[in-house]
Amino acid sequence: MALDNLIDGRAIATQIQRELTARVAELKTKGIVPGLAFVRVGEDPASKVYVGRKEKACAELGIVSETHVLPEATSEADLLALLARLNAAGHLHGILVQAPLPKQIRESVIYSSVLPEKDVDGFHPVNVGKLMLGDETGFKPCTPAGVVELLIRSGVKTSGAEVVILGRGNIVGKPMAAMLCQKGGRANSTVTICHSATKDIKAHCRRADIIVAAIGVAEFVKADMVKPGAIIMDVGVNRVPDATAKSGTKLVGDVAFAEVQPIAGRITPNPGGVGPMTIAMLLQNTVRAAEAKL
Ligand code: GUN
């Protein structure tokens, strides 16, 4: 019998995009067309795919996007010069610089140089600070914001829940913890972050009501690490060899899905779980940035 414990990220993202359509239409009656700039440096294959998906989602919603592609050898100064132009452009309400960036470019310098009010990625220190403070006027990073939205729209009780986050990165792990420990109806969880120096990750995972896996290791979360009934949110995107695939590789998450699904209360498929929500949250942040101009 097929299990029906999936959290359908595609369906929930579609629902959010439908809600945003009305807001974009309202903006257009006031003469505002939301505008978003993508910046991609180099030819990282995954970044190409991600930016392509985001461009398509913008076009479907009526957000006008433009993509700036710079060579791998671009200097930090040249990227900063481009950002200064995009910051000053009146038709652009959001700017997204796709990570990872080449080694000669410091991500912290770049993310500090996007105007906070155009920082729809939520990576500028002002927005990171607002997230920590529980100040809802800031922009929140899209992937962890998407995880929270999935939990809420799936009716998962986060208040008082023991949440274990695997991974302490700036894009997912750390902001995820900040969101879920906030006081209030959308969070109120007890949060543990596990990382490479954690002594007994399995023991932490086994007492979790909710696991958010963002550790970047293919199929890291195994069945014996999961408490029966736990909620499993799989953020991972890992390319692994697959002799049966035409390309010779396939994408898998940070969760060993086939063995964990029967034990989990609810679980995100991967793909089709958190990924579509990252895009939905980017669209939402961009619409909000445009609405601030009303
Ligand atoms: N690379 C992986 N995830 C993200 C994201 O959310 N934003 C940007 N800019 N780059 C990423």
PDB file of C-alpha atoms in Angstrom, residues 3 5 202 206 218-230 232 254-265 267:
ATOM      1  CA  LEU A   3       2.011   5.629   2.045  1.00  0.00           C
ATOM      2  CA  ASN A   5       2.449  10.770   4.527  1.00  0.00           C
ATOM      3  CA  LYS A 202      22.072   9.736  16.119  1.00  0.00           C
ATOM      4  CA  ARG A 206      16.280   9.908  17.774  1.00  0.00           C
ATOM      5  CA  ALA A 218      23.639  11.941   0.510  1.00  0.00           C
ATOM      6  CA  GLU A 219      21.105   9.821   2.433  1.00  0.00           C
ATOM      7  CA  PHE A 220      22.680  10.690   5.801  1.00  0.00           C
ATOM      8  CA  VAL A 221      19.483  10.241   7.820  1.00  0.00           C
ATOM      9  CA  LYS A 222      18.800   6.519   8.164  1.00  0.00           C
ATOM     10  CA  ALA A 223      15.783   4.737   9.604  1.00  0.00           C
ATOM     11  CA  ASP A 224      17.532   3.942  12.899  1.00  0.00           C
ATOM     12  CA  MET A 225      18.062   7.684  13.508  1.00  0.00           C
ATOM     13  CA  VAL A 226      14.348   8.530  13.360  1.00  0.00           C
ATOM     14  CA  LYS A 227      11.771   8.375  16.151  1.00  0.00           C
ATOM     15  CA  PRO A 228       8.550   6.768  14.884  1.00  0.00           C
ATOM     16  CA  GLY A 229       6.104   9.487  13.831  1.00  0.00           C
ATOM     17  CA  ALA A 230       8.756  12.198  13.459  1.00  0.00           C
ATOM     18  CA  ILE A 232      11.252  14.769   8.253  1.00  0.00           C
ATOM     19  CA  ASP A 254      20.082  14.064   2.857  1.00  0.00           C
ATOM     20  CA  VAL A 255      17.515  11.452   3.915  1.00  0.00           C
ATOM     21  CA  ALA A 256      17.477   7.747   2.967  1.00  0.00           C
ATOM     22  CA  PHE A 257      13.909   8.219   1.791  1.00  0.00           C
ATOM     23  CA  ALA A 258      12.850   4.616   1.090  1.00  0.00           C
ATOM     24  CA  GLU A 259      13.731   3.385   4.578  1.00  0.00           C
ATOM     25  CA  VAL A 260      12.704   6.530   6.498  1.00  0.00           C
ATOM     26  CA  GLN A 261       9.292   7.140   4.903  1.00  0.00           C
ATOM     27  CA  PRO A 262       7.583   4.126   6.584  1.00  0.00           C
ATOM     28  CA  ILE A 263       8.688   5.343  10.037  1.00  0.00           C
ATOM     29  CA  ALA A 264       8.070   9.065   9.556  1.00  0.00           C
ATOM     30  CA  GLY A 265       4.865  10.811  10.533  1.00  0.00           C
ATOM     31  CA  ILE A 267       8.127  13.496   5.133  1.00  0.00           C
TER      32      ILE A 267
END
